[in-house]
Coordinates of C-alpha atoms in Angstrom, one line a residue:
M101 CA 45.0 -153.0 86.9
A102 CA 42.1 -155.2 87.9
Q103 CA 43.3 -155.8 91.4
V104 CA 40.8 -156.8 94.1
A105 CA 41.5 -155.5 97.6
L106 CA 39.6 -156.2 100.8
K107 CA 40.4 -154.3 104.0
G108 CA 38.8 -155.1 107.4
V109 CA 35.7 -156.6 105.7
N110 CA 33.0 -157.8 108.0
K111 CA 29.5 -159.1 107.4
S112 CA 26.8 -159.9 109.9
F113 CA 23.2 -161.2 109.4
G114 CA 21.5 -160.0 112.5
N115 CA 23.6 -161.3 115.5
V116 CA 25.4 -163.8 113.3
H117 CA 28.9 -162.7 112.3
V118 CA 29.7 -164.6 109.1
I119 CA 32.7 -162.7 107.7
R120 CA 35.3 -161.5 110.2
D121 CA 38.0 -158.8 109.6
V122 CA 39.1 -160.1 106.2
D123 CA 42.2 -158.4 104.7
L124 CA 43.0 -159.8 101.3
Q125 CA 44.6 -158.7 98.0
I126 CA 44.2 -160.5 94.7
D127 CA 46.5 -159.2 92.0
D128 CA 45.8 -158.3 88.4
G129 CA 45.5 -161.5 86.3
E130 CA 45.7 -163.8 89.3
F131 CA 43.5 -166.9 89.7
A132 CA 42.4 -167.0 93.4
V133 CA 40.4 -169.8 94.9
F134 CA 38.3 -169.4 98.1
V135 CA 38.1 -172.9 99.7
G136 CA 36.7 -174.2 102.9
P137 CA 33.9 -176.4 104.3
S138 CA 30.2 -175.7 103.8
G139 CA 29.2 -172.6 105.9
C140 CA 32.7 -171.1 106.1
G141 CA 31.6 -167.9 104.4
K142 CA 33.3 -168.3 101.0
S143 CA 30.2 -167.7 98.9
T144 CA 29.2 -164.8 101.1
L145 CA 32.6 -163.2 100.6
L146 CA 32.3 -163.6 96.8
R147 CA 28.8 -162.0 96.9
L148 CA 30.2 -159.1 98.9
I149 CA 32.8 -158.5 96.2
A150 CA 30.1 -158.8 93.5
G151 CA 27.8 -156.4 95.3
L152 CA 25.0 -159.0 95.8
E153 CA 25.3 -158.4 99.6
T154 CA 26.3 -155.3 101.4
I155 CA 29.2 -155.3 103.8
S156 CA 28.7 -154.4 107.5
S157 CA 32.1 -152.7 107.7
G158 CA 35.4 -152.4 105.8
E159 CA 36.4 -151.5 102.3
I160 CA 36.4 -153.3 98.9
S161 CA 38.1 -151.9 95.9
I162 CA 38.3 -153.3 92.3
A163 CA 40.8 -151.8 89.9
D164 CA 41.8 -149.3 92.5
R165 CA 38.3 -148.0 92.8
A166 CA 36.1 -148.3 95.9
V167 CA 33.0 -150.2 95.0
M168 CA 31.0 -150.4 98.3
D169 CA 28.4 -148.0 97.1
L170 CA 28.2 -149.3 93.5
P171 CA 25.6 -151.8 92.2
P172 CA 26.9 -155.1 90.6
S173 CA 26.5 -153.8 87.1
K174 CA 28.9 -150.9 87.8
R175 CA 31.7 -153.0 89.5
G176 CA 33.3 -154.4 86.3
I177 CA 32.6 -158.0 87.3
A178 CA 30.9 -160.9 85.7
M179 CA 29.6 -163.8 87.7
V180 CA 29.1 -167.5 86.9
F181 CA 26.8 -169.3 89.4
Q182 CA 26.3 -173.0 90.4
S183 CA 23.0 -172.8 88.7
Y184 CA 23.3 -172.1 85.0
A185 CA 20.3 -169.6 85.1
L186 CA 19.8 -169.8 81.3
Y187 CA 16.6 -168.5 79.6
P188 CA 15.0 -171.7 78.3
H189 CA 13.1 -170.0 75.5
M190 CA 16.2 -168.3 74.1
T191 CA 18.9 -169.8 71.9
V192 CA 22.5 -170.0 73.1
F193 CA 23.3 -167.0 71.0
H194 CA 20.6 -164.9 72.6
N195 CA 21.4 -166.1 76.1
M196 CA 24.9 -164.9 75.6
A197 CA 23.8 -161.6 73.9
F198 CA 21.1 -160.7 76.4
S199 CA 23.1 -158.5 78.8
L200 CA 24.8 -156.7 75.9
D201 CA 21.5 -156.0 74.3
L202 CA 20.2 -154.5 77.5
Q203 CA 23.3 -152.3 77.6
G204 CA 22.6 -150.9 74.2
F205 CA 25.4 -152.4 72.2
S206 CA 25.0 -152.4 68.4
K207 CA 24.0 -155.6 66.7
A208 CA 27.4 -155.8 64.9
E209 CA 29.3 -155.6 68.2
I210 CA 27.0 -158.1 69.9
H211 CA 27.6 -160.6 67.1
E212 CA 31.4 -160.0 67.2
R213 CA 31.6 -160.5 71.0
V214 CA 29.3 -163.6 71.1
E215 CA 31.1 -165.3 68.2
A216 CA 34.5 -164.5 69.7
A217 CA 33.4 -166.1 73.1
A218 CA 31.9 -169.1 71.3
K219 CA 35.1 -169.6 69.5
I220 CA 37.1 -169.5 72.7
L221 CA 34.8 -172.1 74.3
Q222 CA 34.6 -174.2 71.1
M223 CA 30.8 -173.9 70.9
E224 CA 30.2 -172.2 67.6
H225 CA 28.0 -175.1 66.5
L226 CA 25.7 -174.7 69.5
L227 CA 24.7 -171.1 69.0
D228 CA 21.3 -171.9 67.4
R229 CA 20.3 -174.5 70.1
K230 CA 18.1 -173.9 73.1
P231 CA 19.3 -175.0 76.6
A232 CA 17.0 -178.1 76.7
A233 CA 19.1 -179.5 73.8
L234 CA 22.4 -179.1 75.7
S235 CA 24.2 -181.3 78.2
G236 CA 25.1 -180.0 81.6
G237 CA 28.6 -179.3 80.6
Q238 CA 27.5 -177.4 77.5
R239 CA 25.0 -175.3 79.6
Q240 CA 27.8 -174.4 82.0
R241 CA 30.0 -173.3 79.0
V242 CA 27.1 -171.0 77.9
A243 CA 27.0 -169.5 81.3
I244 CA 30.7 -168.9 81.1
G245 CA 30.4 -167.5 77.6
R246 CA 27.7 -165.1 78.9
A247 CA 30.3 -163.8 81.4
I248 CA 33.1 -163.5 78.8
V249 CA 31.1 -161.3 76.4
R250 CA 30.9 -158.6 79.1
N251 CA 34.7 -158.3 79.0
P252 CA 34.8 -157.7 82.8
D253 CA 37.7 -156.7 84.9
V254 CA 37.1 -159.6 87.2
F255 CA 35.5 -163.0 86.7
L256 CA 33.7 -164.5 89.8
F257 CA 32.8 -168.2 89.8
D258 CA 30.5 -169.6 92.6
E259 CA 31.0 -173.4 92.7
P260 CA 30.3 -173.6 88.9
L261 CA 31.0 -177.4 88.6
S262 CA 28.9 -178.7 91.5
N263 CA 26.1 -179.9 89.2
L264 CA 28.4 -181.9 87.0
D265 CA 29.4 -185.5 87.2
A266 CA 33.0 -186.4 88.1
A267 CA 34.3 -186.9 84.5
L268 CA 32.6 -183.7 83.3
R269 CA 33.9 -181.8 86.4
H270 CA 37.4 -182.7 85.4
D271 CA 36.9 -181.7 81.7
T272 CA 35.2 -178.4 82.6
R273 CA 37.9 -177.6 85.2
V274 CA 40.5 -178.0 82.4
E275 CA 38.6 -175.7 80.2
I276 CA 38.3 -173.0 82.9
A277 CA 42.1 -173.3 83.4
K278 CA 42.7 -172.9 79.7
L279 CA 40.3 -170.0 79.5
H280 CA 42.1 -168.2 82.3
N281 CA 45.5 -168.7 80.6
Q282 CA 44.0 -167.4 77.4
L283 CA 42.2 -164.3 78.7
G284 CA 44.6 -163.5 81.6
A285 CA 41.7 -161.9 83.6
T286 CA 41.6 -161.6 87.3
T287 CA 39.5 -164.6 88.5
I288 CA 38.0 -165.5 91.9
Y289 CA 36.6 -169.0 92.2
V290 CA 34.7 -170.5 95.1
T291 CA 34.7 -174.2 95.8
H292 CA 34.5 -176.7 98.7
D293 CA 36.6 -179.2 96.6
Q294 CA 40.3 -179.0 97.6
V295 CA 41.3 -180.8 94.4
E296 CA 39.8 -178.0 92.3
A297 CA 41.6 -175.5 94.5
M298 CA 45.0 -177.2 94.2
T299 CA 44.8 -177.6 90.5
L300 CA 43.3 -174.3 89.4
A301 CA 44.7 -171.7 91.8
D302 CA 47.6 -169.3 91.7
K303 CA 46.6 -168.3 95.2
I304 CA 44.4 -170.3 97.6
V305 CA 42.4 -168.5 100.4
V306 CA 41.4 -171.1 103.1
L307 CA 38.4 -170.0 105.1
K308 CA 36.9 -171.3 108.4
D309 CA 34.0 -169.8 110.3
G310 CA 34.3 -166.5 108.3
E311 CA 38.0 -166.1 109.0
V312 CA 41.0 -166.4 106.6
M313 CA 43.1 -169.3 108.0
Q314 CA 45.9 -169.0 105.4
V315 CA 46.7 -167.4 102.0
G316 CA 49.3 -168.7 99.6
A317 CA 50.3 -170.7 96.6
P318 CA 48.9 -174.3 96.5
M319 CA 52.1 -176.2 97.3
E320 CA 53.1 -173.6 99.9
L321 CA 49.9 -174.3 101.8
F322 CA 50.3 -178.1 101.2
N323 CA 53.9 -178.2 102.5
F324 CA 53.8 -175.5 105.1
P325 CA 50.3 -175.3 106.6
A326 CA 49.8 -172.5 109.1
N327 CA 47.6 -174.6 111.4
E328 CA 46.0 -178.0 111.9
F329 CA 42.8 -177.0 110.0
V330 CA 44.7 -176.0 106.8
A331 CA 46.8 -179.2 107.1
G332 CA 43.8 -181.4 107.4
F333 CA 41.7 -179.7 104.8
L334 CA 44.2 -179.6 101.9
G335 CA 45.4 -183.0 100.6
S336 CA 43.7 -186.2 99.6
P337 CA 43.6 -188.5 101.5
K338 CA 43.7 -186.0 104.4
M339 CA 46.6 -185.7 106.8
N340 CA 46.9 -188.2 109.7
F341 CA 47.0 -186.7 113.3
F342 CA 48.4 -188.4 116.4
D343 CA 48.2 -187.1 120.0
G344 CA 51.3 -186.8 122.1
V345 CA 53.7 -184.5 123.9
L346 CA 56.4 -182.1 122.9
T347 CA 59.8 -183.5 123.8
G348 CA 62.2 -180.8 122.5
G349 CA 62.7 -177.8 120.4
A350 CA 60.2 -175.5 122.1
N351 CA 62.1 -172.3 121.2
T352 CA 63.0 -173.2 117.6
D353 CA 61.0 -174.0 114.4
Q354 CA 61.6 -177.7 114.9
G355 CA 60.4 -179.9 117.7
G356 CA 60.4 -183.4 119.1
F357 CA 57.4 -185.7 119.6
H358 CA 56.5 -188.7 121.7
G359 CA 53.1 -190.4 121.5
E360 CA 51.4 -193.4 119.9
G361 CA 54.6 -195.3 120.4
L362 CA 56.4 -192.8 118.1
T363 CA 59.5 -190.8 118.9
A364 CA 60.6 -188.2 116.4
D365 CA 63.0 -185.3 116.4
G366 CA 63.4 -182.5 113.9
V367 CA 59.7 -182.2 113.1
R368 CA 58.4 -178.8 111.8
L369 CA 56.8 -177.0 114.8
V370 CA 53.7 -175.0 113.7
G371 CA 52.1 -172.1 115.5
K372 CA 52.9 -170.6 118.9
T373 CA 56.0 -171.5 120.9
K374 CA 55.2 -174.4 123.2
A375 CA 56.8 -175.7 126.4
I376 CA 58.4 -179.1 126.7
G377 CA 55.7 -181.6 127.9
D378 CA 52.8 -179.7 126.3
S379 CA 50.2 -181.7 124.6
V380 CA 50.6 -181.5 120.8
R381 CA 49.4 -183.2 117.6
L382 CA 51.8 -184.8 115.1
G383 CA 50.6 -184.5 111.5
I384 CA 51.9 -186.9 108.8
R385 CA 50.5 -187.1 105.3
P386 CA 49.4 -190.6 104.1
Q387 CA 51.8 -190.3 101.2
H388 CA 54.8 -189.7 103.5
L389 CA 54.5 -193.0 105.4
T390 CA 56.7 -195.8 104.2
M391 CA 56.0 -199.5 104.8
D392 CA 58.8 -200.7 107.1
P393 CA 58.8 -204.0 109.1
S394 CA 60.9 -202.2 111.7
G395 CA 58.9 -199.0 111.7
Q396 CA 57.6 -197.4 115.0
L397 CA 54.1 -196.8 113.8
K398 CA 52.0 -199.9 113.7
G399 CA 48.4 -200.4 112.6
R400 CA 45.8 -203.0 111.6
A401 CA 44.3 -202.6 108.2
T402 CA 40.5 -202.0 108.3
L403 CA 40.0 -201.2 104.6
V404 CA 42.1 -201.6 101.5
E405 CA 41.2 -199.5 98.4
N406 CA 43.0 -200.5 95.2
L407 CA 42.2 -197.6 92.9
G408 CA 44.5 -198.7 90.0
T409 CA 46.7 -195.6 90.1
E410 CA 46.9 -195.6 93.9
T411 CA 46.4 -197.9 96.9
V412 CA 44.8 -196.4 100.1
I413 CA 44.8 -198.3 103.3
D414 CA 42.7 -197.4 106.3
L415 CA 44.3 -198.5 109.6
T416 CA 43.8 -198.4 113.3
S417 CA 46.8 -198.1 115.7
D418 CA 47.2 -200.0 119.0
N419 CA 45.8 -197.0 120.8
G420 CA 42.7 -196.9 118.6
T421 CA 43.7 -193.9 116.4
S422 CA 42.6 -194.1 112.8
F423 CA 45.1 -193.2 110.1
R424 CA 45.7 -193.8 106.4
F425 CA 48.6 -194.9 104.1
A426 CA 48.7 -194.1 100.4
S427 CA 51.0 -195.5 97.8
P428 CA 51.2 -195.3 94.0
E429 CA 52.0 -199.1 94.0
S430 CA 49.6 -202.0 94.0
L431 CA 50.1 -203.6 97.5
D432 CA 49.3 -207.1 98.7
V433 CA 47.8 -206.1 102.1
K434 CA 44.7 -207.8 103.4
T435 CA 42.0 -206.5 105.8
G436 CA 43.0 -207.4 109.4
Q437 CA 46.7 -207.5 108.6
E438 CA 49.1 -205.6 110.9
V439 CA 51.5 -203.3 109.0
S440 CA 54.4 -201.1 110.3
F441 CA 55.5 -197.8 109.0
S442 CA 58.4 -195.3 109.3
F443 CA 58.5 -191.7 108.1
D444 CA 61.0 -188.9 107.5
P445 CA 60.5 -186.3 110.4
A446 CA 61.3 -183.5 107.9
T447 CA 58.0 -184.2 106.2
A448 CA 55.9 -184.1 109.4
H449 CA 54.4 -181.3 111.4
I450 CA 53.7 -180.7 115.1
F451 CA 50.6 -178.6 115.9

């Protein structure tokens, strides 16, 4: 069982506490994605699992074995970095075979493993080329192949697509998803891109300032965020937020809201129990607004983005709050036009 477990893991660099009391379990065969803004600690947490950094306190186990005192080579992991880190003077074959050669594998087994990995990644025709003759996407596939040949218990990916252009990012993301389905190996993947997180993950781990904000399946976090940070981070375009006061439901899981000219009852109440009259924030996703001439929410369009498959409108309310509306339809809305919206309270959240 290639399960990864973290218990009370902390990491400090001098007086800077970068990882704070992380408890986390990633099950055998699971694809877990660490996501969060730059500086949140996601790459540091991955490096702690890999053994490239030492923990300040806590426990890390891989396949039911404590690994805190083991070097990276003994942890049963293989890591793919943002930088391809290929040897420029070696062919693709020798780049993939290098670690196996160092470990003393026979030539026959090295050939078998490299050719098997090349077949999985559909790059058999590239084995005799050197990195300079490869595209960025091909180089990243070589880096992934170098990890595959080690037959690790756990794959670790540290923002592997950051150096690729948008189209190639999508294609390589699809390849990584297929690879995981084919190999079934436990995988931990770091990204700041919430689209990558939503499309790849079985389990998303949202981090902020070194702390785990929420862990769960992608749509669980999207539909039931644990706090305003998670709600605002996951989803594109990001969730809209409006300031107001709580008008009802303080002792239940649903509440009422009044603010920005909006009155809503039966909205999901997130977090600690609040008192009637407390200041709160109403969160509504841009996709959950509906254009409605009689709607309570009014705004003036400041930018209209017709993206072909989607129309996104940036608006400003009468109170000066910026918000967005997103629709799969092509809309005839002009900059400066006033638009009214309604929404289903069941799709909204009070923070």
